[in-house]
PDB file of C-alpha atoms in Angstrom:
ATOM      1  CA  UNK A   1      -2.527 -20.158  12.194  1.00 70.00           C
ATOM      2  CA  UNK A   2      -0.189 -17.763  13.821  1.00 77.00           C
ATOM      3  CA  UNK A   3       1.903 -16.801  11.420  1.00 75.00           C
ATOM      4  CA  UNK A   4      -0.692 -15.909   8.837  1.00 72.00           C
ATOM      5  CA  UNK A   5      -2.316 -13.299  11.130  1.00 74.00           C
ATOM      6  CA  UNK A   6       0.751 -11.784  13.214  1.00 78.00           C
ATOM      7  CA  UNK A   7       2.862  -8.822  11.810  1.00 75.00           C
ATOM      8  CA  UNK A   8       6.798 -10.651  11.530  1.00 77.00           C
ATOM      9  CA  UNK A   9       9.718  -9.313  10.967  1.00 77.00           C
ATOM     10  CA  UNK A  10      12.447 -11.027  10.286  1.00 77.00           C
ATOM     11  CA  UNK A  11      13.930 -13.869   7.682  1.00 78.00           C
ATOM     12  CA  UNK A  12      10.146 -16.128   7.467  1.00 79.00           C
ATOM     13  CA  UNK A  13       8.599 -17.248   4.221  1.00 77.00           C
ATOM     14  CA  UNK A  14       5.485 -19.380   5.111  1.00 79.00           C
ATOM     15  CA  UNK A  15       3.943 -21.884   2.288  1.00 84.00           C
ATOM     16  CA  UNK A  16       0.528 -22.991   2.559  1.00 87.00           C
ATOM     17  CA  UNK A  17      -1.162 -25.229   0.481  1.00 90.00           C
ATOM     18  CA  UNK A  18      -4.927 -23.907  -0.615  1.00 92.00           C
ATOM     19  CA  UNK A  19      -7.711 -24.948  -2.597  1.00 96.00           C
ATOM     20  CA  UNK A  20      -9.005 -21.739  -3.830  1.00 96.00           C
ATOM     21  CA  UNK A  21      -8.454 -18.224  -4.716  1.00 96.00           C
ATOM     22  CA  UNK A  22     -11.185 -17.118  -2.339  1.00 97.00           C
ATOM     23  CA  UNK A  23      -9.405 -19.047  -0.108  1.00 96.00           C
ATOM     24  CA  UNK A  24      -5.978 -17.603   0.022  1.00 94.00           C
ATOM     25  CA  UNK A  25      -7.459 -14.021   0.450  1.00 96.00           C
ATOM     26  CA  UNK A  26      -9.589 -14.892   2.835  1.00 95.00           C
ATOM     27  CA  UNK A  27      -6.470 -15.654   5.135  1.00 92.00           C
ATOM     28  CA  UNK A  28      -4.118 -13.594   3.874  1.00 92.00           C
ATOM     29  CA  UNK A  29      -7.067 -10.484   5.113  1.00 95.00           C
ATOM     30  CA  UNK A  30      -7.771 -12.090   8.444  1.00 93.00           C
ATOM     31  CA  UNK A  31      -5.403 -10.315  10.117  1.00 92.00           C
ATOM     32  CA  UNK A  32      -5.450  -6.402  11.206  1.00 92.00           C
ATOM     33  CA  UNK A  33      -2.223  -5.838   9.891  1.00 91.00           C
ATOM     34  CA  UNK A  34      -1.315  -5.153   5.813  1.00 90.00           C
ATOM     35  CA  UNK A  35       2.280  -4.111   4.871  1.00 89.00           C
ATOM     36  CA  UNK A  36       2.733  -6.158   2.381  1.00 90.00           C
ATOM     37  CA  UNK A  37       2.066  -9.418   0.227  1.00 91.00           C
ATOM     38  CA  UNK A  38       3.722 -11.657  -1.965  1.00 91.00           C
ATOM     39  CA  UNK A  39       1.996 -14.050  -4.846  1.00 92.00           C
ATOM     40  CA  UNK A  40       4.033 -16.208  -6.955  1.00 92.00           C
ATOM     41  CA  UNK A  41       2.217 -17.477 -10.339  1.00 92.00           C
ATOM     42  CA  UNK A  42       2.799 -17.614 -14.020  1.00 94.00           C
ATOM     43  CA  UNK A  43      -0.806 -16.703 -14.469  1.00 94.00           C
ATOM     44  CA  UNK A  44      -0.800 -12.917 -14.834  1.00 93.00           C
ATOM     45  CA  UNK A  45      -4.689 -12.540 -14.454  1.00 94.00           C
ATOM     46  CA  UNK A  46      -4.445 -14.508 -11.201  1.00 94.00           C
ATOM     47  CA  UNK A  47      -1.360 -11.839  -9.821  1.00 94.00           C
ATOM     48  CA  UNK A  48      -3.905  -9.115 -10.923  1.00 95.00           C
ATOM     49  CA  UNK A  49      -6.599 -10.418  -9.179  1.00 94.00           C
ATOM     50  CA  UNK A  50      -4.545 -11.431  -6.173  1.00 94.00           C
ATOM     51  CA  UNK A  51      -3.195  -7.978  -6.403  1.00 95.00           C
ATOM     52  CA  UNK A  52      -6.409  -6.143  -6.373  1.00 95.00           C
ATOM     53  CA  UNK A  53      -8.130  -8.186  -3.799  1.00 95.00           C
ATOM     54  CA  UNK A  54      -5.085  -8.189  -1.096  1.00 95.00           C
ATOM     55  CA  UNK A  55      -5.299  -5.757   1.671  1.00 95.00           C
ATOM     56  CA  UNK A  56      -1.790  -4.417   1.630  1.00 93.00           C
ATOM     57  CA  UNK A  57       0.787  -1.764   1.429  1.00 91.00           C
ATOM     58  CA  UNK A  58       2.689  -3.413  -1.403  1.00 92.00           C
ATOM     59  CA  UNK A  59       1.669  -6.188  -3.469  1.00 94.00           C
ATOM     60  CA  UNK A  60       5.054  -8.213  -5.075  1.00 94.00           C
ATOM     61  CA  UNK A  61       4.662 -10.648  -7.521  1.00 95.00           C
ATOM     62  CA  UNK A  62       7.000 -13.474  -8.472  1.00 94.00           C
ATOM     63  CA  UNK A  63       9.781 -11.336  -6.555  1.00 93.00           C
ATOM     64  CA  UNK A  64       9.676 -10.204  -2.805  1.00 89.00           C
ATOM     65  CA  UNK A  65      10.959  -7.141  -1.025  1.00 87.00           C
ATOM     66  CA  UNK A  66      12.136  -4.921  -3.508  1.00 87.00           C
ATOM     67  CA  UNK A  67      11.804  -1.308  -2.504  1.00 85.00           C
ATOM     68  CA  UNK A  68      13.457   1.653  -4.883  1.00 86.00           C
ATOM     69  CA  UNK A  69      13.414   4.895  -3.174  1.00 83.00           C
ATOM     70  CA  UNK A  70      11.165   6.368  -5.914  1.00 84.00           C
ATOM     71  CA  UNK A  71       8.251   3.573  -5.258  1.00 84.00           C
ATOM     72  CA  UNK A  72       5.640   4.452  -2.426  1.00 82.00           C
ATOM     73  CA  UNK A  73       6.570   2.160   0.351  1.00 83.00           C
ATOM     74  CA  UNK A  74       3.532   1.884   3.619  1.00 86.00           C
ATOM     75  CA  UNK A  75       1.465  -0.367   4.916  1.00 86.00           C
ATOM     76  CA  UNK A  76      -2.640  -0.851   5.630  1.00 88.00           C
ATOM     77  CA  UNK A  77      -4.861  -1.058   8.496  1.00 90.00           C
ATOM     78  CA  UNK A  78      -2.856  -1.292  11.475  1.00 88.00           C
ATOM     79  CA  UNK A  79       0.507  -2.062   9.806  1.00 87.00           C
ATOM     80  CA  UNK A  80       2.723   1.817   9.771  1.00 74.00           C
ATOM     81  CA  UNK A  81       1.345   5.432   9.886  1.00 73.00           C
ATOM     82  CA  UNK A  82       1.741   6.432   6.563  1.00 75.00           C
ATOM     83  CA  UNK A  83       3.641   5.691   3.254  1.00 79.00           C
ATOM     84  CA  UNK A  84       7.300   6.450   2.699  1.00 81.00           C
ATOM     85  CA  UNK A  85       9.455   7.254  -0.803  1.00 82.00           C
ATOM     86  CA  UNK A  86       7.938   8.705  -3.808  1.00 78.00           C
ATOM     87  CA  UNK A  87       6.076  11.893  -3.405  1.00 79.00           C
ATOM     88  CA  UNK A  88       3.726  10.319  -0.801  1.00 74.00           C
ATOM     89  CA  UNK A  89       6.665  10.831   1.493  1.00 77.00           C
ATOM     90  CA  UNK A  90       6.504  14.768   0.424  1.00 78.00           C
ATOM     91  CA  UNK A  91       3.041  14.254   1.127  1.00 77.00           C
ATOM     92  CA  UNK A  92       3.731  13.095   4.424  1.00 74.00           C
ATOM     93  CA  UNK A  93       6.004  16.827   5.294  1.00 76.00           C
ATOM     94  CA  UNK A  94       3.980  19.342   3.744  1.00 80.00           C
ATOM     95  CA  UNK A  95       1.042  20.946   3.873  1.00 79.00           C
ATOM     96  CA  UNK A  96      -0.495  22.440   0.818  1.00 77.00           C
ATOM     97  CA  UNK A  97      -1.970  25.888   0.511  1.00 78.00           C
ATOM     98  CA  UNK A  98      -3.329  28.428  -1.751  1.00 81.00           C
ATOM     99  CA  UNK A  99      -2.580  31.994  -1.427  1.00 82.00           C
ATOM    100  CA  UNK A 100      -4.025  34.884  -4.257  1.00 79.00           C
ATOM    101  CA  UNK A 101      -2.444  37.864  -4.426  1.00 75.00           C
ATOM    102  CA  UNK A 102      -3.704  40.837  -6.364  1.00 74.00           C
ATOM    103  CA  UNK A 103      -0.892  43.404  -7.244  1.00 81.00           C
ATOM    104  CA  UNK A 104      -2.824  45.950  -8.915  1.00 84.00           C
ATOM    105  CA  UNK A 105      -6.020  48.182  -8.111  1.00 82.00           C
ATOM    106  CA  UNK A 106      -8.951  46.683  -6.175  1.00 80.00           C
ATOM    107  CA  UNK A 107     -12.218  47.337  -6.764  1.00 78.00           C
ATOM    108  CA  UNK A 108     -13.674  46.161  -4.073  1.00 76.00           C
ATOM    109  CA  UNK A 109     -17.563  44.856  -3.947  1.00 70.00           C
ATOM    110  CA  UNK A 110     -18.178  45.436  -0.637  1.00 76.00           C
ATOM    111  CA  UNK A 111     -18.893  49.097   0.457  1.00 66.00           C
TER     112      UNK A 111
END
């Protein structure tokens, strides 16, 4: 189905009946894109699982497309270049690097 595997953006919620866990991640993972997911349940173990086994960005449950500035936002696989907000987006304009500097007398090892 179409709209399971392409990347849309736009106003679409899809509902899909399934039989099985397995089932659900199977097609919700068949596609090379991964920004983000959505799993409504009242069965917190389930939204954990879900959670863990769902190749995406962001993973919402019982809620959908909430995104505070201080929360990593980025997708997986072929879905964005990167993640944006929180420090990943620091992350994402620096560069780290050490630098030493001794200010007193060096004895040096080599001759």
């Amino acid at each position: 189905m179409t709209v399971a595997r392409e990347e849309i953006f736009g106003p679409v919620m899809s509902l899909m009946g399934f039989d099985s866990e397995e089932e659900v991640v199977e097609r919700a993972n068949a596609t090379p894109y991964g920004l983000a997911a959505g799993v409504y349940t009242s069965d917190l173990r389930r939204a954990h699982r879900m959670a863990a086994l769902l190749q995406a960005g962001t993973v919402w449950i019982n809620n959908y497309n909430l995104t505070p500035v201080e929360v990593p936002w980025g997708g997986h696989k072929a879905s964005g270049v990167g993640f944006e907000n929180g420090n990943e987006a620091i992350n994402q304009w620096t560069q780290p690097k050490t630098v030493y500097i001794e200010m007193g007398k060096i004895d040096s090892p080599y001759p």
